[in-house]
mmCIF file of C-alpha atoms in Angstrom:
data_model
loop_
_atom_site.group_PDB
_atom_site.id
_atom_site.type_symbol
_atom_site.label_atom_id
_atom_site.label_comp_id
_atom_site.label_asym_id
_atom_site.label_seq_id
_atom_site.Cartn_x
_atom_site.Cartn_y
_atom_site.Cartn_z
ATOM 1 C CA MET A 1 28.417 12.215 6.446
ATOM 2 C CA TYR A 2 27.140 14.509 9.225
ATOM 3 C CA GLU A 3 26.457 11.472 11.436
ATOM 4 C CA THR A 4 30.066 11.280 12.631
ATOM 5 C CA PHE A 5 30.304 15.047 13.132
ATOM 6 C CA TYR A 6 27.231 15.075 15.412
ATOM 7 C CA GLY A 7 28.019 11.772 17.146
ATOM 8 C CA LEU A 8 25.193 9.785 15.574
ATOM 9 C CA LYS A 9 25.143 6.112 14.629
ATOM 10 C CA GLU A 10 22.625 6.746 11.832
ATOM 11 C CA LYS A 11 20.467 9.496 10.387
ATOM 12 C CA PRO A 12 17.676 10.232 12.872
ATOM 13 C CA PHE A 13 15.340 12.193 10.603
ATOM 14 C CA ASN A 14 14.761 10.003 7.566
ATOM 15 C CA LEU A 15 11.313 10.304 5.993
ATOM 16 C CA THR A 16 10.679 6.549 5.901
ATOM 17 C CA PRO A 17 7.893 5.347 8.272
ATOM 18 C CA ASP A 18 10.295 3.426 10.535
ATOM 19 C CA PRO A 19 8.501 2.128 13.654
ATOM 20 C CA ASP A 20 11.832 2.058 15.535
ATOM 21 C CA TYR A 21 11.648 5.846 15.587
ATOM 22 C CA LEU A 22 7.975 6.147 16.531
ATOM 23 C CA TYR A 23 7.485 8.804 19.197
ATOM 24 C CA MET A 24 4.439 7.985 21.278
ATOM 25 C CA SER A 25 2.973 11.400 21.913
ATOM 26 C CA PRO A 26 -0.310 11.482 23.878
ATOM 27 C CA GLY A 27 -2.095 11.729 20.520
ATOM 28 C CA HIS A 28 -0.268 8.713 19.102
ATOM 29 C CA GLU A 29 -0.915 6.743 22.290
ATOM 30 C CA ASN A 30 -4.616 7.555 22.060
ATOM 31 C CA VAL A 31 -4.869 6.371 18.436
ATOM 32 C CA TYR A 32 -2.811 3.254 19.158
ATOM 33 C CA SER A 33 -5.013 2.396 22.150
ATOM 34 C CA HIS A 34 -8.099 2.653 19.947
ATOM 35 C CA LEU A 35 -6.499 0.399 17.330
ATOM 36 C CA GLU A 36 -5.386 -2.120 19.938
ATOM 37 C CA TYR A 37 -8.864 -2.208 21.476
ATOM 38 C CA ALA A 38 -10.539 -2.554 18.082
ATOM 39 C CA ILE A 39 -8.330 -5.498 17.116
ATOM 40 C CA GLN A 40 -8.678 -7.259 20.466
ATOM 41 C CA GLU A 41 -12.459 -6.908 20.354
ATOM 42 C CA SER A 42 -12.716 -7.511 16.574
ATOM 43 C CA LYS A 43 -14.587 -4.268 16.030
ATOM 44 C CA GLY A 44 -15.576 -4.337 12.357
ATOM 45 C CA PHE A 45 -14.727 -1.035 10.694
ATOM 46 C CA VAL A 46 -12.030 1.283 12.073
ATOM 47 C CA VAL A 47 -11.221 4.725 10.629
ATOM 48 C CA VAL A 48 -8.008 6.590 11.482
ATOM 49 C CA THR A 49 -7.451 10.087 10.104
ATOM 50 C CA GLY A 50 -4.669 12.628 10.475
ATOM 51 C CA GLU A 51 -2.880 15.426 8.659
ATOM 52 C CA ILE A 52 -0.344 14.669 5.910
ATOM 53 C CA GLY A 53 2.909 13.627 7.558
ATOM 54 C CA SER A 54 1.429 13.274 11.050
ATOM 55 C CA GLY A 55 2.776 9.721 11.449
ATOM 56 C CA LYS A 56 -0.221 7.536 10.557
ATOM 57 C CA THR A 57 1.750 5.052 8.435
ATOM 58 C CA THR A 58 4.540 4.845 11.026
ATOM 59 C CA LEU A 59 1.940 4.044 13.669
ATOM 60 C CA ILE A 60 0.393 1.346 11.467
ATOM 61 C CA ASN A 61 3.841 -0.190 10.878
ATOM 62 C CA TYR A 62 4.361 -0.249 14.645
ATOM 63 C CA LEU A 63 0.969 -1.911 15.067
ATOM 64 C CA LEU A 64 1.906 -4.600 12.535
ATOM 65 C CA ARG A 65 4.838 -5.595 14.730
ATOM 66 C CA LYS A 66 2.491 -6.184 17.639
ATOM 67 C CA ILE A 67 -0.240 -8.111 15.828
ATOM 68 C CA PRO A 68 -0.187 -11.859 16.687
ATOM 69 C CA GLN A 69 0.829 -14.287 13.950
ATOM 70 C CA THR A 70 -2.600 -15.914 14.153
ATOM 71 C CA ILE A 71 -3.978 -12.810 12.411
ATOM 72 C CA HIS A 72 -3.535 -12.542 8.647
ATOM 73 C CA VAL A 73 -3.032 -8.939 7.550
ATOM 74 C CA GLY A 74 -3.393 -7.486 4.069
ATOM 75 C CA ILE A 75 -2.344 -3.913 3.240
ATOM 76 C CA ILE A 76 -3.556 -1.831 0.305
ATOM 77 C CA ASN A 77 -1.619 1.363 -0.464
ATOM 78 C CA ASN A 78 -2.704 2.129 -4.022
ATOM 79 C CA THR A 79 -6.205 3.530 -3.617
ATOM 80 C CA PHE A 80 -6.756 5.245 -6.974
ATOM 81 C CA VAL A 81 -8.594 2.162 -8.230
ATOM 82 C CA HIS A 82 -12.052 1.159 -9.403
ATOM 83 C CA PRO A 83 -14.107 -1.334 -7.341
ATOM 84 C CA GLN A 84 -13.286 -4.291 -9.622
ATOM 85 C CA GLU A 85 -9.547 -3.554 -9.402
ATOM 86 C CA LEU A 86 -9.791 -3.091 -5.648
ATOM 87 C CA LEU A 87 -11.365 -6.518 -5.151
ATOM 88 C CA LYS A 88 -8.638 -8.087 -7.282
ATOM 89 C CA MET A 89 -5.920 -6.314 -5.274
ATOM 90 C CA ILE A 90 -7.441 -7.546 -2.023
ATOM 91 C CA CYS A 91 -7.437 -11.132 -3.274
ATOM 92 C CA GLN A 92 -3.829 -10.790 -4.414
ATOM 93 C CA GLU A 93 -2.859 -9.412 -1.004
ATOM 94 C CA PHE A 94 -4.048 -12.641 0.590
ATOM 95 C CA ASP A 95 -2.347 -14.797 -2.070
ATOM 96 C CA LEU A 96 -5.555 -15.844 -3.799
ATOM 97 C CA GLN A 97 -5.678 -16.654 -7.502
ATOM 98 C CA THR A 98 -6.961 -13.746 -9.612
ATOM 99 C CA GLU A 99 -6.752 -15.077 -13.169
ATOM 100 C CA THR A 100 -10.487 -14.374 -13.536
ATOM 101 C CA THR A 101 -11.909 -10.865 -13.757
ATOM 102 C CA ASP A 102 -15.429 -11.976 -12.897
ATOM 103 C CA LYS A 103 -16.544 -10.123 -9.780
ATOM 104 C CA THR A 104 -18.805 -12.903 -8.534
ATOM 105 C CA ALA A 105 -16.009 -15.474 -8.859
ATOM 106 C CA LEU A 106 -13.566 -13.220 -6.974
ATOM 107 C CA LEU A 107 -16.083 -12.573 -4.190
ATOM 108 C CA THR A 108 -16.814 -16.289 -3.859
ATOM 109 C CA ARG A 109 -13.112 -17.105 -3.704
ATOM 110 C CA PHE A 110 -12.500 -14.443 -1.063
ATOM 111 C CA TYR A 111 -15.519 -15.531 1.001
ATOM 112 C CA ASN A 112 -14.339 -19.151 0.967
ATOM 113 C CA TYR A 113 -10.908 -17.955 2.091
ATOM 114 C CA LEU A 114 -12.449 -16.070 5.035
ATOM 115 C CA LEU A 115 -14.507 -19.116 6.043
ATOM 116 C CA GLU A 116 -11.416 -21.276 5.834
ATOM 117 C CA GLN A 117 -9.463 -18.947 8.132
ATOM 118 C CA TYR A 118 -12.389 -18.747 10.537
ATOM 119 C CA ALA A 119 -12.519 -22.549 10.722
ATOM 120 C CA LYS A 120 -8.822 -22.512 11.638
ATOM 121 C CA ARG A 121 -9.547 -19.898 14.343
ATOM 122 C CA LYS A 122 -7.496 -17.338 12.477
ATOM 123 C CA ARG A 123 -8.593 -13.775 11.914
ATOM 124 C CA VAL A 124 -8.223 -11.584 8.827
ATOM 125 C CA ILE A 125 -7.558 -7.833 8.866
ATOM 126 C CA LEU A 126 -7.458 -5.577 5.823
ATOM 127 C CA ILE A 127 -5.668 -2.213 6.206
ATOM 128 C CA ILE A 128 -6.247 0.407 3.516
ATOM 129 C CA ASP A 129 -3.813 3.322 3.655
ATOM 130 C CA GLU A 130 -4.434 6.651 1.873
ATOM 131 C CA ALA A 131 -8.115 5.755 1.989
ATOM 132 C CA GLN A 132 -9.167 9.358 1.282
ATOM 133 C CA ASN A 133 -8.438 8.635 -2.404
ATOM 134 C CA LEU A 134 -10.970 5.831 -2.656
ATOM 135 C CA PRO A 135 -13.885 6.631 -4.996
ATOM 136 C CA GLU A 136 -17.327 6.401 -3.428
ATOM 137 C CA ARG A 137 -18.073 3.245 -5.421
ATOM 138 C CA SER A 138 -14.964 1.604 -3.958
ATOM 139 C CA LEU A 139 -16.009 2.590 -0.443
ATOM 140 C CA GLU A 140 -19.387 1.028 -1.137
ATOM 141 C CA GLU A 141 -17.625 -2.135 -2.355
ATOM 142 C CA ILE A 142 -15.687 -2.268 0.911
ATOM 143 C CA ARG A 143 -18.933 -1.930 2.843
ATOM 144 C CA MET A 144 -20.368 -4.860 0.891
ATOM 145 C CA LEU A 145 -17.321 -6.944 1.836
ATOM 146 C CA SER A 146 -18.202 -6.376 5.462
ATOM 147 C CA ASN A 147 -21.422 -8.312 4.823
ATOM 148 C CA LEU A 148 -19.311 -11.474 4.593
ATOM 149 C CA GLU A 149 -20.004 -12.592 8.157
ATOM 150 C CA SER A 150 -20.761 -15.711 10.113
ATOM 151 C CA GLU A 151 -23.792 -15.848 12.358
ATOM 152 C CA LYS A 152 -22.045 -14.226 15.326
ATOM 153 C CA HIS A 153 -18.647 -12.981 14.174
ATOM 154 C CA HIS A 154 -17.041 -10.700 11.612
ATOM 155 C CA LEU A 155 -15.043 -12.717 9.118
ATOM 156 C CA ILE A 156 -12.913 -9.709 8.242
ATOM 157 C CA GLN A 157 -11.941 -6.533 10.047
ATOM 158 C CA MET A 158 -11.084 -3.387 8.077
ATOM 159 C CA ILE A 159 -8.938 -0.425 9.079
ATOM 160 C CA LEU A 160 -9.112 2.650 6.868
ATOM 161 C CA VAL A 161 -6.295 5.171 7.284
ATOM 162 C CA GLY A 162 -6.354 8.533 5.564
ATOM 163 C CA GLN A 163 -6.051 12.287 5.543
ATOM 164 C CA PRO A 164 -8.783 14.600 6.915
ATOM 165 C CA GLN A 165 -10.514 14.480 3.518
ATOM 166 C CA LEU A 166 -11.544 10.929 4.391
ATOM 167 C CA ARG A 167 -13.472 12.209 7.391
ATOM 168 C CA ASP A 168 -15.105 14.867 5.219
ATOM 169 C CA LYS A 169 -15.991 12.277 2.569
ATOM 170 C CA LEU A 170 -17.635 9.999 5.125
ATOM 171 C CA HIS A 171 -19.899 12.856 6.242
ATOM 172 C CA GLN A 172 -21.682 12.770 2.902
ATOM 173 C CA LYS A 173 -25.278 11.558 2.972
ATOM 174 C CA ARG A 174 -24.579 8.991 0.241
ATOM 175 C CA LEU A 175 -22.142 7.167 2.541
ATOM 176 C CA GLU A 176 -24.437 7.054 5.551
ATOM 177 C CA GLN A 177 -24.690 3.248 5.441
ATOM 178 C CA PHE A 178 -20.901 2.989 5.397
ATOM 179 C CA VAL A 179 -20.519 5.295 8.414
ATOM 180 C CA GLN A 180 -23.030 3.207 10.369
ATOM 181 C CA ARG A 181 -20.587 0.298 10.122
ATOM 182 C CA VAL A 182 -17.693 2.315 11.649
ATOM 183 C CA THR A 183 -17.290 1.280 15.276
ATOM 184 C CA VAL A 184 -14.033 3.103 16.077
ATOM 185 C CA HIS A 185 -12.979 6.475 14.645
ATOM 186 C CA CYS A 186 -9.947 8.419 15.889
ATOM 187 C CA HIS A 187 -7.954 11.399 14.617
ATOM 188 C CA LEU A 188 -4.206 11.987 14.938
ATOM 189 C CA GLU A 189 -3.394 15.605 15.782
ATOM 190 C CA ALA A 190 -0.139 17.484 15.168
ATOM 191 C CA LEU A 191 2.406 17.791 17.987
ATOM 192 C CA ASP A 192 2.386 20.791 20.309
ATOM 193 C CA LYS A 193 5.497 22.848 21.097
ATOM 194 C CA GLU A 194 6.630 20.687 24.028
ATOM 195 C CA GLU A 195 5.983 17.461 22.121
ATOM 196 C CA VAL A 196 8.114 18.716 19.207
ATOM 197 C CA GLU A 197 11.087 19.030 21.567
ATOM 198 C CA HIS A 198 10.486 15.550 22.986
ATOM 199 C CA TYR A 199 10.029 14.163 19.468
ATOM 200 C CA ILE A 200 13.400 15.518 18.308
ATOM 201 C CA GLN A 201 15.220 14.286 21.400
ATOM 202 C CA HIS A 202 13.574 10.869 21.079
ATOM 203 C CA ARG A 203 14.792 10.444 17.496
ATOM 204 C CA LEU A 204 18.271 11.642 18.426
ATOM 205 C CA ARG A 205 18.353 9.121 21.271
ATOM 206 C CA VAL A 206 17.290 6.251 18.984
ATOM 207 C CA ALA A 207 19.991 7.297 16.494
ATOM 208 C CA GLY A 208 22.621 6.935 19.236
ATOM 209 C CA ALA A 209 23.280 10.601 19.992
ATOM 210 C CA GLU A 210 25.139 11.299 23.220
ATOM 211 C CA ASN A 211 24.224 14.994 23.077
ATOM 212 C CA LEU A 212 20.464 15.484 22.930
ATOM 213 C CA ASN A 213 20.782 19.279 22.829
ATOM 214 C CA ILE A 214 22.217 19.634 19.323
ATOM 215 C CA PHE A 215 19.277 21.962 18.606
ATOM 216 C CA ASN A 216 19.194 24.849 21.079
ATOM 217 C CA SER A 217 15.935 26.113 22.565
ATOM 218 C CA GLU A 218 15.539 28.920 19.999
ATOM 219 C CA ALA A 219 16.046 26.403 17.167
ATOM 220 C CA LEU A 220 13.363 24.155 18.668
ATOM 221 C CA ARG A 221 10.942 27.074 18.719
ATOM 222 C CA ALA A 222 11.786 27.835 15.084
ATOM 223 C CA ILE A 223 11.228 24.180 14.126
ATOM 224 C CA TYR A 224 7.795 24.247 15.740
ATOM 225 C CA LYS A 225 6.942 27.539 13.997
ATOM 226 C CA HIS A 226 7.870 26.264 10.536
ATOM 227 C CA SER A 227 6.596 22.675 10.900
ATOM 228 C CA LEU A 228 3.386 23.418 12.831
ATOM 229 C CA GLY A 229 4.065 20.190 14.722
ATOM 230 C CA ILE A 230 3.863 17.885 11.670
ATOM 231 C CA PRO A 231 6.486 15.097 12.137
ATOM 232 C CA ARG A 232 7.347 14.809 8.425
ATOM 233 C CA LEU A 233 8.098 18.538 8.215
ATOM 234 C CA ILE A 234 10.121 18.322 11.429
ATOM 235 C CA ASN A 235 12.211 15.555 9.852
ATOM 236 C CA THR A 236 12.747 17.607 6.697
ATOM 237 C CA LEU A 237 13.868 20.664 8.672
ATOM 238 C CA CYS A 238 16.146 18.765 11.036
ATOM 239 C CA ASP A 239 17.837 16.613 8.400
ATOM 240 C CA SER A 240 18.585 19.636 6.199
ATOM 241 C CA ALA A 241 19.732 21.618 9.241
ATOM 242 C CA PHE A 242 22.311 18.901 9.936
ATOM 243 C CA VAL A 243 23.646 19.357 6.383
ATOM 244 C CA TYR A 244 23.854 23.123 6.885
ATOM 245 C CA GLY A 245 25.386 22.755 10.338
ATOM 246 C CA TYR A 246 27.973 20.265 9.140
ATOM 247 C CA ALA A 247 28.971 22.585 6.291
ATOM 248 C CA ASP A 248 29.387 25.471 8.770
ATOM 249 C CA ASP A 249 31.152 23.396 11.472
ATOM 250 C CA ALA A 250 28.298 24.283 13.830
ATOM 251 C CA ASN A 251 28.277 21.917 16.806
ATOM 252 C CA VAL A 252 25.004 23.424 18.022
ATOM 253 C CA ILE A 253 22.205 24.329 15.611
ATOM 254 C CA GLY A 254 20.496 27.666 16.185
ATOM 255 C CA PRO A 255 17.361 29.349 14.815
ATOM 256 C CA GLU A 256 19.235 31.058 11.946
ATOM 257 C CA LEU A 257 20.010 27.688 10.367
ATOM 258 C CA ILE A 258 16.410 26.528 10.793
ATOM 259 C CA ASP A 259 15.067 29.717 9.198
ATOM 260 C CA ALA A 260 17.511 29.336 6.282
ATOM 261 C CA VAL A 261 16.423 25.734 5.721
ATOM 262 C CA ALA A 262 12.737 26.658 5.949
ATOM 263 C CA GLN A 263 13.151 29.379 3.346
ATOM 264 C CA ALA A 264 15.232 27.197 1.020
ATOM 265 C CA ARG A 265 12.649 24.435 1.259
ATOM 266 C CA ASN A 266 9.731 26.827 0.901
ATOM 267 C CA LEU A 267 8.502 26.103 4.433
ATOM 268 C CA ALA A 268 8.755 29.711 5.579
ATOM 269 C CA PRO A 269 5.477 31.540 6.331
ATOM 270 C CA LYS A 270 3.917 32.970 3.186
ATOM 271 C CA GLY A 271 4.130 36.711 2.712
ATOM 272 C CA LYS A 272 1.799 39.256 1.260
ATOM 273 C CA GLY A 273 1.276 39.210 -2.468
ATOM 274 C CA GLN A 274 2.038 35.538 -3.096
ATOM 275 C CA ASP A 275 -1.446 34.827 -4.326
ATOM 276 C CA THR A 276 -1.261 37.175 -7.321
ATOM 277 C CA PHE A 277 0.599 37.110 -10.592
ATOM 278 C CA PRO A 278 -0.089 39.398 -13.574
ATOM 279 C CA ASP A 279 -1.265 37.828 -16.794
ATOM 280 C CA GLU A 280 0.534 38.666 -20.051
ATOM 281 C CA GLU A 281 -2.578 40.344 -21.467
ATOM 282 C CA GLU A 282 -3.091 42.462 -18.354
ATOM 283 C CA LYS A 283 0.449 43.851 -18.320
ATOM 284 C CA GLU A 284 0.428 44.890 -21.980
ATOM 285 C CA GLY A 285 1.055 48.640 -22.377
ATOM 286 C CA ASP A 286 2.564 48.953 -18.890
ATOM 287 C CA PRO A 287 6.370 49.203 -19.316
ATOM 288 C CA ALA A 288 7.055 49.011 -15.570
ATOM 289 C CA SER A 289 5.018 45.813 -15.211
ATOM 290 C CA ILE A 290 6.626 44.294 -18.309
ATOM 291 C CA ALA A 291 10.139 45.019 -17.020
ATOM 292 C CA ALA A 292 9.288 43.706 -13.569
ATOM 293 C CA SER A 293 7.729 40.534 -14.996
ATOM 294 C CA ARG A 294 10.743 39.907 -17.210
ATOM 295 C CA LEU A 295 12.985 40.254 -14.181
ATOM 296 C CA LEU A 296 10.711 37.853 -12.312
ATOM 297 C CA GLU A 297 10.936 35.303 -15.133
ATOM 298 C CA ASP A 298 14.708 35.711 -15.197
ATOM 299 C CA LEU A 299 14.945 35.075 -11.462
ATOM 300 C CA GLN A 300 12.759 31.973 -11.749
ATOM 301 C CA ALA A 301 14.942 30.681 -14.602
ATOM 302 C CA ARG A 302 18.029 31.209 -12.436
ATOM 303 C CA ILE A 303 16.371 29.276 -9.639
ATOM 304 C CA ARG A 304 15.678 26.359 -12.000
ATOM 305 C CA THR A 305 19.333 26.437 -13.100
ATOM 306 C CA LEU A 306 20.392 26.366 -9.481
ATOM 307 C CA GLU A 307 18.135 23.368 -8.866
ATOM 308 C CA GLU A 308 19.823 21.539 -11.713
ATOM 309 C CA ARG A 309 23.192 22.278 -10.136
ATOM 310 C CA LEU A 310 21.910 20.931 -6.827
ATOM 311 C CA ALA A 311 20.703 17.728 -8.503
ATOM 312 C CA SER A 312 24.106 17.321 -10.134
ATOM 313 C CA GLN A 313 25.841 17.833 -6.801
ATOM 314 C CA GLU A 314 23.574 15.258 -5.187
ATOM 315 C CA ASN A 315 24.677 12.699 -7.794
ATOM 316 C CA GLU A 316 28.331 13.540 -7.201
ATOM 317 C CA THR A 317 27.772 13.285 -3.457
ATOM 318 C CA ARG A 318 26.289 9.800 -3.835
ATOM 319 C CA ASN A 319 29.271 8.755 -5.944
ATOM 320 C CA LEU A 320 31.629 10.085 -3.303
ATOM 321 C CA ARG A 321 29.776 8.188 -0.596
ATOM 322 C CA GLN A 322 30.141 4.947 -2.544
ATOM 323 C CA GLU A 323 33.813 5.614 -3.115
ATOM 324 C CA LEU A 324 34.258 6.409 0.565
ATOM 325 C CA GLU A 325 32.694 3.087 1.537
ATOM 326 C CA ALA A 326 34.798 1.179 -0.975
ATOM 327 C CA ARG A 327 38.121 2.710 0.052
ATOM 328 C CA ASN A 328 39.395 2.431 3.584
ATOM 329 C CA GLY A 329 42.924 3.729 3.064
ATOM 330 C CA ASN A 330 42.372 7.347 1.970
ATOM 331 C CA ARG A 331 39.333 8.012 4.102
ATOM 332 C CA GLU A 332 40.656 11.295 5.495
ATOM 333 C CA ASP A 333 41.258 12.755 2.024
ATOM 334 C CA LEU A 334 37.844 11.675 0.835
ATOM 335 C CA GLU A 335 36.203 13.235 3.886
ATOM 336 C CA LYS A 336 37.807 16.568 3.001
ATOM 337 C CA VAL A 337 36.390 16.362 -0.508
ATOM 338 C CA PHE A 338 33.021 15.323 0.862
ATOM 339 C CA THR A 339 33.016 18.282 3.262
ATOM 340 C CA LYS A 340 33.736 20.611 0.366
ATOM 341 C CA PHE A 341 30.664 19.334 -1.467
ATOM 342 C CA PHE A 342 28.451 19.866 1.554
ATOM 343 C CA ARG A 343 29.622 23.467 1.727
ATOM 344 C CA GLU A 344 28.987 23.937 -1.986
ATOM 345 C CA MET A 345 25.467 22.590 -1.546
ATOM 346 C CA LYS A 346 24.842 25.032 1.283
ATOM 347 C CA LYS A 347 26.048 27.927 -0.871
ATOM 348 C CA SER A 348 23.608 26.853 -3.557
ATOM 349 C CA TYR A 349 20.760 26.728 -1.053
ATOM 350 C CA ASP A 350 21.692 30.189 0.258
ATOM 351 C CA SER A 351 21.777 31.592 -3.287
ATOM 352 C CA ARG A 352 18.395 30.052 -3.986
ATOM 353 C CA ALA A 353 16.929 31.567 -0.816
ATOM 354 C CA LYS A 354 18.175 35.047 -1.763
ATOM 355 C CA MET A 355 16.724 34.798 -5.258
ATOM 356 C CA GLU A 356 13.413 33.514 -3.930
ATOM 357 C CA ALA A 357 13.303 36.498 -1.568
ATOM 358 C CA GLN A 358 13.760 38.791 -4.582
ATOM 359 C CA VAL A 359 10.976 36.953 -6.389
ATOM 360 C CA GLU A 360 8.593 37.414 -3.458
ATOM 361 C CA ARG A 361 9.409 41.125 -3.106
ATOM 362 C CA LEU A 362 8.772 41.589 -6.813
ATOM 363 C CA LYS A 363 5.467 39.730 -6.619
ATOM 364 C CA GLU A 364 4.466 41.975 -3.739
ATOM 365 C CA ARG A 365 5.235 45.100 -5.748
ATOM 366 C CA LEU A 366 3.264 43.772 -8.728
ATOM 367 C CA ALA A 367 0.302 42.894 -6.496
ATOM 368 C CA GLU A 368 0.296 46.372 -4.938
ATOM 369 C CA LYS A 369 0.414 47.952 -8.384
ATOM 370 C CA GLU A 370 -2.513 45.820 -9.582
ATOM 371 C CA GLU A 371 -4.474 46.697 -6.468
ATOM 372 C CA SER A 372 -3.828 50.430 -6.866
ATOM 373 C CA GLN A 373 -5.093 50.272 -10.458
ATOM 374 C CA GLY A 374 -8.228 48.446 -9.351
ATOM 375 C CA ARG A 375 -7.541 45.420 -11.523
ATOM 376 C CA LEU A 376 -8.248 41.808 -10.732
ATOM 377 C CA SER A 377 -5.438 39.515 -9.564
ATOM 378 C CA PHE A 378 -4.492 36.525 -11.639
ATOM 379 C CA PRO A 379 -3.374 33.140 -10.262
ATOM 380 C CA GLN A 380 0.368 32.591 -10.215
ATOM 381 C CA PRO A 381 1.896 29.557 -11.936
ATOM 382 C CA PRO A 382 3.000 26.695 -9.675
ATOM 383 C CA PRO A 383 6.488 27.257 -8.193
ATOM 384 C CA ALA A 384 9.390 25.049 -9.285
ATOM 385 C CA GLU A 385 9.767 21.979 -7.127
ATOM 386 C CA ASN A 386 12.495 22.088 -4.496
ATOM 387 C CA LYS A 387 15.231 19.490 -4.697
ATOM 388 C CA LYS A 388 15.994 17.560 -1.575
ATOM 389 C CA SER A 389 19.576 17.529 -0.394
#
């Protein structure tokens, strides 16, 4: 609903890897140039790494639009698989029959397919996303597939895309033979402060915004601080900030809104004492610790209740959106109701942020008490998941 309020044709900060919204930072241009060169020159193995949410999949989707139709492309996204399952998935991706589970039969079928495409002067590329999850045996299986070659040409080219753990995994001695096959390796870095501003304005422009300064300069600095230049986190902050801004009738978004969103979504910088949490056995016989821990548990329960309310409001919001699209006559009345729900959601987020602040202050006090008594810290339980508005 905030699209109309901010003069947008569509939401500019969705989390889907839409190549229409790809911002070609110098880092993205560098990785894309490496990919383009590798494909043009048919360079065997290619490895692309980058932080979570840095835009790797978006870049690959953009690349797919540019690849000529004479190249057959298969994409594997589910990488938590054993070698036998991986080979079957690869065959399925290229529309080959997989009724047999015999590895030799599957390899023969795939090899014949590659020879057939080579005879037709068509190339085959296999892209494996989230490749950091591949077991070592599966990586070795992929290396063996690269042995399917003609006398002078690769029959298949492979592009592995993954998080930095993939780079670390490939440094292991056991995978030395695999690494020797990698001809192109590039890493996608996070955006710097100036690139974050250009990134936001680029997405606003693509979404049809007439005003590219919806986020003021202080807000842009806050977005960089909380996101560390990771595009996915930037999208999360900006999309939620639009919800907050719409609820507050804020035509220009400032740093206060960004900070509120970051805290509500647990993106704010971590404070002292968050890495400790007293165990039940350790706090026995200490009335102050027991009372404080009970209060902490109560606050966490209230947060979970608030999350349930948020989820319920999200469902009601979706129903309202559908009703708004179905009814043209009473649009103005429905918009008023819809605005009310946005404001209620913001109140819930604000309440959650206040309670989380109390939780963190209490944790800090407990940690200081444990430290003063010379006791060991205990790991805290995982925090409740945040609901997305």
